[in-house]
Short mmCIF file of C-alpha atoms in Angstrom, two decimals:
data_model
loop_
_atom_site.label_atom_id
_atom_site.label_comp_id
_atom_site.label_asym_id
_atom_site.label_seq_id
_atom_site.Cartn_x
_atom_site.Cartn_y
_atom_site.Cartn_z
CA MET W 142 4.82 -54.86 53.62
CA ILE W 143 4.57 -54.23 50.05
CA VAL W 144 4.39 -51.52 48.94
CA THR W 145 2.77 -51.00 45.29
CA LEU W 146 2.97 -48.06 43.11
CA LEU W 147 -0.37 -47.14 43.29
CA ASP W 148 0.15 -47.15 47.26
CA ALA W 149 3.23 -44.47 46.60
CA VAL W 150 0.94 -42.37 44.17
CA LEU W 151 -1.48 -42.19 47.24
CA LEU W 152 0.65 -41.81 49.79
CA THR W 153 1.75 -39.21 48.07
CA THR W 154 -1.27 -37.29 47.60
CA TYR W 155 -2.21 -37.38 50.87
CA PHE W 156 0.99 -35.81 52.18
CA LEU W 157 0.52 -32.98 49.24
CA LEU W 158 -2.89 -32.88 50.59
CA LEU W 159 -2.03 -32.57 53.91
CA PHE W 160 1.26 -30.21 53.37
CA LEU W 161 -1.22 -27.89 51.45
CA SER W 162 -4.03 -27.90 54.33
CA LEU W 163 -1.19 -27.07 57.02
CA PHE W 164 0.42 -24.19 55.00
CA TRP W 165 -2.87 -22.76 54.48
CA LEU W 166 -3.91 -23.08 57.52
CA LEU W 167 -0.09 -21.19 58.80
CA VAL W 168 -1.70 -18.50 56.30
CA LEU W 169 -4.23 -18.03 57.60
CA LEU W 170 -3.22 -17.41 60.71
CA SER W 171 -0.67 -14.99 59.14
CA PRO W 172 -1.05 -11.81 60.85
CA GLU W 173 -3.20 -9.02 58.94
CA LYS W 174 -2.16 -5.53 57.88
CA ASN W 175 -4.23 -3.15 59.80
CA ASP W 176 -6.20 -1.93 57.21
CA ILE W 177 -8.63 1.07 57.74
CA LYS W 178 -11.19 1.34 55.75
CA LYS W 179 -11.15 4.05 53.28
CA LYS W 180 -14.39 6.25 52.58
CA LEU W 181 -14.71 7.74 48.50
CA THR W 182 -13.56 11.02 48.71
CA ARG W 183 -13.63 11.56 44.77
CA HIS W 184 -15.54 10.31 42.02
CA PRO W 185 -13.66 9.58 38.68
CA LEU W 186 -15.36 8.94 35.78
CA PHE W 187 -16.98 5.40 35.30
CA SER W 188 -17.87 2.83 32.98
CA VAL W 189 -19.39 -0.42 33.44
CA ILE W 190 -19.00 -2.73 30.07
CA VAL W 191 -22.16 -4.99 30.30
CA PRO W 192 -21.25 -8.29 27.19
CA ALA W 193 -24.52 -9.50 26.65
CA TYR W 194 -25.91 -12.99 24.54
CA ASN W 195 -29.08 -14.45 25.04
CA GLU W 196 -29.44 -12.33 28.32
CA GLU W 197 -33.13 -12.14 27.62
CA GLU W 198 -34.59 -13.03 31.59
CA SER W 199 -31.83 -11.62 33.45
CA ILE W 200 -29.90 -8.26 31.63
CA HIS W 201 -32.96 -6.34 33.04
CA LYS W 202 -32.10 -7.30 36.32
CA THR W 203 -28.78 -6.36 36.22
CA LEU W 204 -29.18 -3.41 34.87
CA VAL W 205 -31.48 -2.13 37.16
CA SER W 206 -28.86 -2.94 39.77
CA LEU W 207 -26.45 -0.76 38.32
CA CYS W 208 -28.75 1.93 38.08
CA ASN W 209 -28.92 1.00 42.13
CA VAL W 210 -25.27 1.64 42.35
CA ALA W 211 -24.55 4.45 44.77
CA TYR W 212 -23.02 6.83 43.30
CA PRO W 213 -23.47 9.92 40.45
CA GLN W 214 -25.08 9.77 37.66
CA GLU W 215 -23.00 11.44 35.32
CA LYS W 216 -19.90 10.76 36.65
CA MET W 217 -21.37 6.93 35.29
CA GLU W 218 -21.40 5.19 31.98
CA ILE W 219 -22.71 2.08 31.38
CA ILE W 220 -22.28 0.09 27.88
CA VAL W 221 -24.18 -2.96 26.98
CA VAL W 222 -22.53 -4.83 24.23
CA ASN W 223 -24.85 -6.56 21.90
CA ASP W 224 -22.82 -9.91 21.13
CA GLY W 225 -24.97 -10.87 18.05
CA SER W 226 -28.29 -12.32 20.69
CA THR W 227 -30.47 -13.64 19.26
CA ASP W 228 -33.69 -13.86 21.42
CA ASN W 229 -34.66 -10.73 22.78
CA THR W 230 -31.76 -9.12 24.76
CA LYS W 231 -31.63 -5.86 22.38
CA ASN W 232 -34.91 -5.08 22.62
CA ILE W 233 -34.85 -5.42 26.28
CA VAL W 234 -32.12 -2.92 26.25
CA GLU W 235 -33.22 -0.75 23.83
CA GLU W 236 -36.78 -0.14 25.89
CA PHE W 237 -34.77 -0.42 29.45
CA ILE W 238 -32.84 3.38 27.98
CA ARG W 239 -36.49 4.36 26.91
CA GLU W 240 -37.32 4.12 30.59
CA HIS W 241 -34.20 5.84 32.44
CA PRO W 242 -33.17 8.68 29.89
CA THR W 243 -31.91 10.22 32.40
CA ARG W 244 -28.59 7.59 32.86
CA ASN W 245 -25.74 7.51 30.52
CA ILE W 246 -26.47 4.17 28.95
CA MET W 247 -24.83 3.09 25.32
CA LEU W 248 -25.61 0.08 23.61
CA ILE W 249 -23.83 -1.27 20.75
CA ASN W 250 -24.69 -3.94 18.59
CA GLN W 251 -22.64 -6.98 16.85
CA GLU W 252 -22.76 -10.34 15.53
CA ASN W 253 -21.43 -12.63 17.62
CA LYS W 254 -17.76 -12.89 18.10
CA GLY W 255 -17.28 -14.11 21.55
CA LYS W 256 -16.83 -12.15 25.23
CA GLY W 257 -13.35 -11.19 24.69
CA LYS W 258 -14.50 -9.01 21.44
CA ALA W 259 -17.48 -8.10 22.85
CA MET W 260 -15.09 -6.17 25.93
CA ASN W 261 -12.82 -4.95 23.24
CA LYS W 262 -15.50 -3.26 21.46
CA GLY W 263 -16.54 -1.64 24.55
CA LEU W 264 -12.96 -0.65 25.64
CA GLU W 265 -13.00 0.82 23.19
CA LYS W 266 -15.72 3.71 23.88
CA ALA W 267 -15.55 3.50 27.32
CA ALA W 268 -14.38 7.15 28.57
CA GLY W 269 -13.91 6.27 32.33
CA GLU W 270 -10.58 5.94 34.25
CA PHE W 271 -11.96 3.24 36.10
CA PHE W 272 -13.92 0.22 34.59
CA ALA W 273 -15.59 -3.14 35.35
CA CYS W 274 -16.54 -6.11 32.70
CA LEU W 275 -20.32 -7.25 34.68
CA ASP W 276 -21.78 -10.25 33.29
CA ALA W 277 -25.26 -10.00 32.29
CA ASP W 278 -26.70 -12.76 35.03
CA SER W 279 -25.05 -11.43 37.83
CA PHE W 280 -26.54 -8.41 40.31
CA VAL W 281 -24.38 -6.13 42.38
CA ALA W 282 -24.97 -4.31 45.65
CA PRO W 283 -25.08 -0.42 45.80
CA ASN W 284 -22.38 0.16 47.85
CA ALA W 285 -19.81 -1.52 45.62
CA LEU W 286 -18.14 1.59 44.15
CA GLN W 287 -17.64 3.12 47.46
CA VAL W 288 -16.18 -0.01 48.88
CA MET W 289 -14.28 -0.63 45.70
CA LEU W 290 -12.88 2.31 44.59
CA PRO W 291 -10.57 3.51 47.36
CA LEU W 292 -8.64 0.70 47.89
CA PHE W 293 -7.36 1.35 44.29
CA GLU W 294 -5.12 4.97 46.59
CA ASP W 295 -2.89 2.22 48.49
CA ASP W 296 -1.19 1.17 45.62
CA ILE W 297 -0.64 2.82 41.55
CA LYS W 298 0.27 -0.86 41.09
CA ILE W 299 -3.47 -2.61 41.93
CA ALA W 300 -4.46 -2.77 38.90
CA ALA W 301 -8.04 -4.68 39.86
CA VAL W 302 -10.23 -4.86 42.82
CA CYS W 303 -12.42 -7.32 43.01
CA PRO W 304 -15.86 -8.61 45.12
CA LEU W 305 -17.25 -11.04 47.05
CA LEU W 306 -19.22 -13.18 44.30
CA LYS W 307 -22.17 -15.39 45.60
CA VAL W 308 -24.54 -17.34 43.92
CA LYS W 309 -27.89 -15.65 43.87
CA LYS W 310 -30.80 -16.71 45.64
CA PRO W 311 -29.96 -20.97 45.08
CA SER W 312 -33.27 -23.05 44.78
CA ASN W 313 -32.47 -26.57 43.62
CA VAL W 314 -29.75 -29.33 44.78
CA LEU W 315 -27.83 -28.16 42.69
CA GLN W 316 -27.30 -24.50 43.22
CA LYS W 317 -27.27 -24.92 46.51
CA VAL W 318 -23.69 -26.96 45.55
CA GLN W 319 -22.27 -24.38 44.09
CA TRP W 320 -23.19 -22.07 47.02
CA PHE W 321 -21.03 -24.29 48.89
CA GLU W 322 -18.33 -24.48 46.24
CA TYR W 323 -18.36 -20.93 45.81
CA ILE W 324 -17.95 -20.26 49.66
CA ILE W 325 -15.08 -22.11 50.15
CA ASN W 326 -13.51 -20.73 46.42
CA MET W 327 -13.76 -17.71 48.34
CA PHE W 328 -12.27 -18.69 51.13
CA TYR W 329 -9.28 -19.18 49.34
CA ARG W 330 -9.70 -16.34 47.17
CA PHE W 331 -9.01 -14.60 51.12
CA LEU W 332 -6.04 -17.03 51.50
CA ASN W 333 -4.59 -16.15 47.80
CA ALA W 334 -5.53 -12.73 48.60
CA LYS W 335 -2.63 -12.72 51.54
CA LEU W 336 0.25 -13.87 49.57
CA HIS W 337 -1.44 -11.43 45.83
CA CYS W 338 -1.91 -14.63 44.79
CA ILE W 339 -5.11 -14.39 42.92
CA HIS W 340 -5.45 -15.79 39.54
CA VAL W 341 -8.32 -14.94 38.11
CA THR W 342 -10.57 -11.28 38.19
CA PRO W 343 -14.25 -12.54 37.80
CA GLY W 344 -16.39 -11.52 35.23
CA PRO W 345 -19.24 -10.37 37.71
CA PHE W 346 -17.89 -6.84 38.78
CA SER W 347 -14.18 -6.38 39.11
CA VAL W 348 -12.65 -3.21 38.63
CA TYR W 349 -10.05 -2.35 36.85
CA ARG W 350 -8.08 0.38 36.03
CA THR W 351 -8.96 1.12 31.95
CA ASP W 352 -5.32 2.90 31.20
CA VAL W 353 -3.55 -0.64 32.78
CA ILE W 354 -5.64 -2.96 30.35
CA GLN W 355 -5.67 -0.45 27.57
CA GLU W 356 -1.87 -0.56 27.32
CA MET W 357 -1.75 -4.55 27.44
CA GLY W 358 -3.80 -4.53 24.53
CA GLY W 359 -7.53 -5.39 26.27
CA TYR W 360 -8.66 -8.27 26.32
CA ASP W 361 -7.74 -11.86 24.76
CA GLU W 362 -10.15 -12.54 22.36
CA GLU W 363 -9.10 -16.40 21.39
CA THR W 364 -9.05 -18.09 25.04
CA ILE W 365 -12.22 -18.78 25.91
CA THR W 366 -11.25 -17.76 29.85
CA GLU W 367 -10.62 -14.26 29.09
CA ASP W 368 -10.86 -13.14 33.37
CA LEU W 369 -8.78 -15.68 33.98
CA GLU W 370 -6.43 -14.91 31.76
CA ILE W 371 -6.06 -11.11 31.92
CA ALA W 372 -5.71 -11.85 36.27
CA ILE W 373 -2.27 -14.27 34.82
CA ARG W 374 -1.75 -11.39 32.52
CA LEU W 375 -1.63 -8.65 35.16
CA GLN W 376 0.53 -10.93 37.52
CA LYS W 377 3.14 -11.00 34.92
CA HIS W 378 3.22 -7.57 34.84
CA HIS W 379 4.14 -7.28 38.39
CA TYR W 380 0.43 -5.58 39.30
CA ARG W 381 -1.39 -6.46 41.83
CA ILE W 382 -4.98 -7.50 42.24
CA VAL W 383 -6.84 -6.74 45.59
CA GLN W 384 -10.01 -8.75 46.94
CA THR W 385 -12.60 -7.25 49.01
CA PHE W 386 -15.07 -8.47 50.94
CA ASP W 387 -17.42 -5.96 52.11
CA THR W 388 -19.50 -5.93 49.45
CA ILE W 389 -21.58 -8.56 47.18
CA VAL W 390 -21.83 -9.49 43.59
CA GLU W 391 -24.50 -12.32 43.34
CA THR W 392 -24.17 -14.46 39.65
CA GLU W 393 -27.31 -16.43 38.73
CA SER W 394 -26.02 -20.78 38.91
CA PRO W 395 -26.87 -23.77 36.53
CA THR W 396 -29.27 -25.22 37.29
CA THR W 397 -28.93 -28.75 35.09
CA TRP W 398 -25.60 -30.83 35.54
CA LYS W 399 -25.52 -30.61 32.61
CA THR W 400 -25.04 -27.21 32.08
CA LEU W 401 -22.72 -27.20 35.28
CA PHE W 402 -20.98 -29.98 33.21
CA ARG W 403 -20.63 -27.58 30.27
CA GLN W 404 -19.42 -24.79 31.66
CA ARG W 405 -17.18 -26.18 34.22
CA VAL W 406 -14.99 -27.35 31.68
CA ARG W 407 -15.02 -24.17 29.97
CA TRP W 408 -12.88 -23.22 33.48
CA TYR W 409 -10.81 -25.49 33.62
CA LYS W 410 -9.66 -26.71 29.89
CA GLY W 411 -9.11 -22.91 29.96
CA SER W 412 -7.49 -22.33 33.09
CA VAL W 413 -4.99 -25.50 31.94
CA ASP W 414 -4.65 -23.48 28.76
CA ASN W 415 -3.68 -19.97 29.93
CA THR W 416 -1.16 -21.91 32.18
CA ILE W 417 0.63 -23.49 29.39
CA ARG W 418 0.50 -20.02 27.59
CA TYR W 419 2.14 -18.38 30.75
CA LYS W 420 4.71 -20.93 31.32
CA LYS W 421 7.23 -18.95 31.86
CA LEU W 422 5.47 -18.02 35.58
CA LEU W 423 5.58 -21.35 36.63
CA PHE W 424 8.08 -21.88 39.38
CA ASN W 425 9.49 -18.17 38.58
CA LYS W 426 11.29 -16.94 41.93
CA GLN W 427 10.64 -13.50 39.66
CA TYR W 428 6.53 -14.40 40.58
CA GLY W 429 6.69 -14.99 44.33
CA ASP W 430 4.19 -16.95 45.52
CA PHE W 431 1.92 -17.11 42.43
CA GLY W 432 5.21 -17.94 40.43
CA MET W 433 5.95 -20.82 42.92
CA LEU W 434 2.54 -21.90 44.34
CA ARG W 435 -0.31 -20.82 42.29
CA MET W 436 0.51 -21.52 39.45
CA PRO W 437 1.69 -25.03 39.76
CA THR W 438 -1.86 -26.24 41.21
CA ILE W 439 -3.80 -25.06 38.96
CA ILE W 440 -2.78 -28.18 37.53
CA ALA W 441 -1.98 -30.11 40.72
CA SER W 442 -5.76 -29.66 41.75
CA GLY W 443 -6.89 -31.39 38.19
CA VAL W 444 -4.12 -34.39 38.02
CA ILE W 445 -5.01 -34.81 41.94
CA ALA W 446 -8.85 -35.57 41.71
CA ILE W 447 -7.71 -37.76 38.96
CA ILE W 448 -6.06 -39.79 41.42
CA LEU W 449 -7.90 -40.15 44.05
CA THR W 450 -10.87 -40.52 42.23
CA SER W 451 -9.20 -43.41 39.78
CA ALA W 452 -7.81 -45.04 42.35
CA LEU W 453 -10.64 -45.50 44.20
CA VAL W 454 -12.75 -46.60 41.32
CA GLN W 455 -9.37 -49.26 40.95
CA SER W 456 -9.71 -50.38 44.19
CA MET W 457 -13.97 -51.11 43.77
CA ILE W 458 -13.33 -52.74 40.68
CA LYS W 459 -11.05 -55.30 42.18
CA LYS W 460 -12.66 -55.66 44.85
CA SER W 461 -16.09 -56.41 43.31
CA VAL W 462 -14.33 -58.58 40.63
CA GLN W 463 -13.30 -60.74 43.85
CA PHE W 464 -16.24 -60.90 44.84
CA PHE W 465 -17.45 -62.00 41.58
CA LEU W 466 -14.48 -64.75 41.52
CA ILE W 467 -15.58 -66.26 44.78
CA LEU W 468 -19.16 -66.80 43.12
CA LYS W 469 -18.30 -68.04 40.30
CA ASP W 470 -16.89 -70.65 42.29
CA ILE W 471 -19.67 -71.73 44.14
CA ASN W 472 -21.08 -71.63 40.73
CA PHE W 473 -23.53 -68.13 42.33
CA ASP W 474 -24.52 -70.23 45.10
CA VAL W 475 -25.28 -66.62 46.97
CA ILE W 476 -27.59 -68.17 49.79
CA THR W 477 -24.35 -70.36 50.56
CA LEU W 478 -22.31 -67.63 50.63
CA PHE W 479 -23.84 -65.48 53.29
CA LYS W 480 -24.51 -69.08 55.53
CA ASN W 481 -21.14 -69.91 55.57
CA TYR W 482 -20.05 -66.38 56.22
CA THR W 483 -17.88 -64.92 59.65
CA PHE W 484 -16.88 -62.05 60.39
CA GLU W 485 -13.44 -62.04 61.93
CA PHE W 486 -12.19 -58.53 63.32
CA ASN W 487 -9.19 -57.79 63.69
CA PHE W 488 -7.60 -53.90 65.02
CA LEU W 489 -4.75 -54.73 64.87
CA ASN W 490 -4.90 -55.53 60.54
CA LEU W 491 -6.31 -52.06 60.59
CA PRO W 492 -4.41 -49.10 58.01
CA PHE W 493 -3.87 -47.31 60.63
CA PHE W 494 -1.06 -45.36 59.01
CA LYS W 495 -4.01 -44.31 56.34
CA MET W 496 -6.23 -43.86 58.34
CA THR W 497 -4.49 -41.14 59.71
CA ILE W 498 -4.18 -39.19 56.87
CA ALA W 499 -7.31 -39.85 55.80
CA PHE W 500 -8.69 -38.78 58.95
CA THR W 501 -6.32 -35.96 59.33
CA VAL W 502 -7.37 -34.70 55.77
CA ILE W 503 -10.74 -35.08 55.88
CA LEU W 504 -10.66 -33.34 59.47
CA LEU W 505 -9.12 -30.33 57.71
CA SER W 506 -11.24 -30.25 55.26
CA PHE W 507 -14.65 -29.55 58.21
CA VAL W 508 -12.43 -26.79 59.39
CA MET W 509 -11.80 -24.79 56.13
CA MET W 510 -15.29 -25.47 55.49
CA TYR W 511 -16.61 -23.76 58.78
CA LEU W 512 -13.47 -21.23 58.43
CA ALA W 513 -15.33 -20.39 55.16
CA PHE W 514 -17.92 -19.47 55.73
CA LYS W 515 -16.64 -16.88 59.30
CA VAL W 516 -14.76 -15.56 56.83
CA VAL W 517 -17.88 -15.00 54.50
CA HIS W 518 -20.19 -14.21 57.02
CA GLU W 519 -22.47 -16.69 55.65
CA LYS W 520 -24.71 -19.01 57.45
CA ILE W 521 -25.25 -22.60 56.43
CA THR W 522 -29.10 -22.44 56.77
CA ARG W 523 -29.52 -19.12 55.48
CA TYR W 524 -31.01 -20.94 52.42
CA GLY W 525 -33.24 -23.72 54.89
CA ARG W 526 -31.95 -26.99 55.30
CA THR W 527 -28.65 -27.87 53.60
CA TRP W 528 -27.45 -31.33 54.16
CA LEU W 529 -28.38 -32.82 51.54
CA SER W 530 -26.75 -30.72 49.51
CA LEU W 531 -23.98 -30.48 51.74
CA VAL W 532 -23.44 -33.82 51.84
CA THR W 533 -23.53 -34.34 47.69
CA TYR W 534 -20.86 -31.25 47.70
CA LEU W 535 -18.47 -33.40 49.88
CA PHE W 536 -19.55 -36.60 48.35
CA ILE W 537 -20.32 -36.58 45.54
CA TYR W 538 -19.37 -33.54 43.44
CA SER W 539 -15.40 -34.19 43.67
CA LEU W 540 -16.53 -36.76 41.25
CA PHE W 541 -18.74 -34.70 38.91
CA LEU W 542 -15.19 -32.16 39.05
CA THR W 543 -13.31 -35.25 38.14
CA THR W 544 -15.72 -36.70 35.49
CA VAL W 545 -14.64 -32.81 33.88
CA TRP W 546 -10.85 -32.87 34.73
CA LEU W 547 -11.12 -36.39 32.28
CA TYR W 548 -13.35 -34.99 30.23
CA ILE W 549 -10.02 -32.32 29.56
CA ALA W 550 -7.44 -34.85 28.76
CA TYR W 551 -9.75 -35.91 26.83
CA MET W 552 -9.71 -32.92 24.96
CA PHE W 553 -5.40 -32.86 25.16
CA ILE W 554 -5.75 -36.20 23.69
CA LYS W 555 -8.34 -35.54 21.02
CA LYS W 556 -7.07 -32.17 19.87
CA LYS W 557 -10.17 -30.99 20.79
CA LYS W 558 -10.62 -27.03 20.18
CA ASN W 559 -12.13 -25.19 22.20
CA PHE W 560 -15.93 -24.06 21.84
CA TRP W 561 -17.77 -21.84 23.66
CA PHE W 562 -20.26 -23.62 25.97
#
């Protein structure tokens, strides 16, 4: 049997995927520390920073969700940073403040400077012992602080706590695809949390120790993924990031493929940029599993996606060319071709080795999906029939993400500048 370079690359990739799948299964089966859920015993001053740019459709609901959080009003301040919005965001926030005179809500208006600078502007005013960032298109559960703040009491090195993040009421196929994606991602966060390998503190209501972030210099104002950069920086300084699944924050998701493409380009390009920026953490035993496993897989996931999809496309092109040459030899007499076609099947000629690997990887993928829904306490039928969305997620969405990675590769080759879509 002749093994081509492509076969060697594919087999290596399959084995890597198989190894990672089995590794994560072992992590899942590893014994957990019997954590006793703690109750909130004190109410430290808490600040929420809401950076907003053209969020007129959601900012009111976001603020309502904050006002519904079970926490003493006098111990909670809300700081909205209007980052040069050109829509009605500013007026909506001002009206909300007038309607809620007993709430400690502050509005800061600035020219459009980006989310990083908006967060730092809010940090300058924040007086809380803890603070949270809340994207203006996300909505907090009432029990958020009752669940999240007690977790900081376990260890002084815990610098951030992240909530369970879900897509809010997906209505079309694309949003339901993202609903699946978020659930799978939260499952992997569950596994990464076991190894202290969380590499991003999402914008929807991640809670931080204020003094830690201030001592580190606040948010990076140049990166396009400030939530990922600050998480890696926390890991660099050997702080811990905790993931809880006992409170939910819902977020609006893109409704079109174009908007989703732009969002994912920003996310993944920012991931690669910050991996390169913090390359000294790569394969660095000083950072444990985070350096040896999590950091390398940030880029590896994109490389694997490109390899597998390229192999699929190459195979399809090769077979199409072969079929075209056959048609050309018979002067494109398709009718004669099908009349003389004979189907021959030899069970022994099947590529059993490749099929076994592929089947195993697919089977493990379904197992992971089942476990993901179990971990996040979700039902696949929650939003009605989702089979079309599931099929799209399993067989089409990966191709979409590959185009995202290919575009990012193009950006690097052409040295295109980052920009916030």
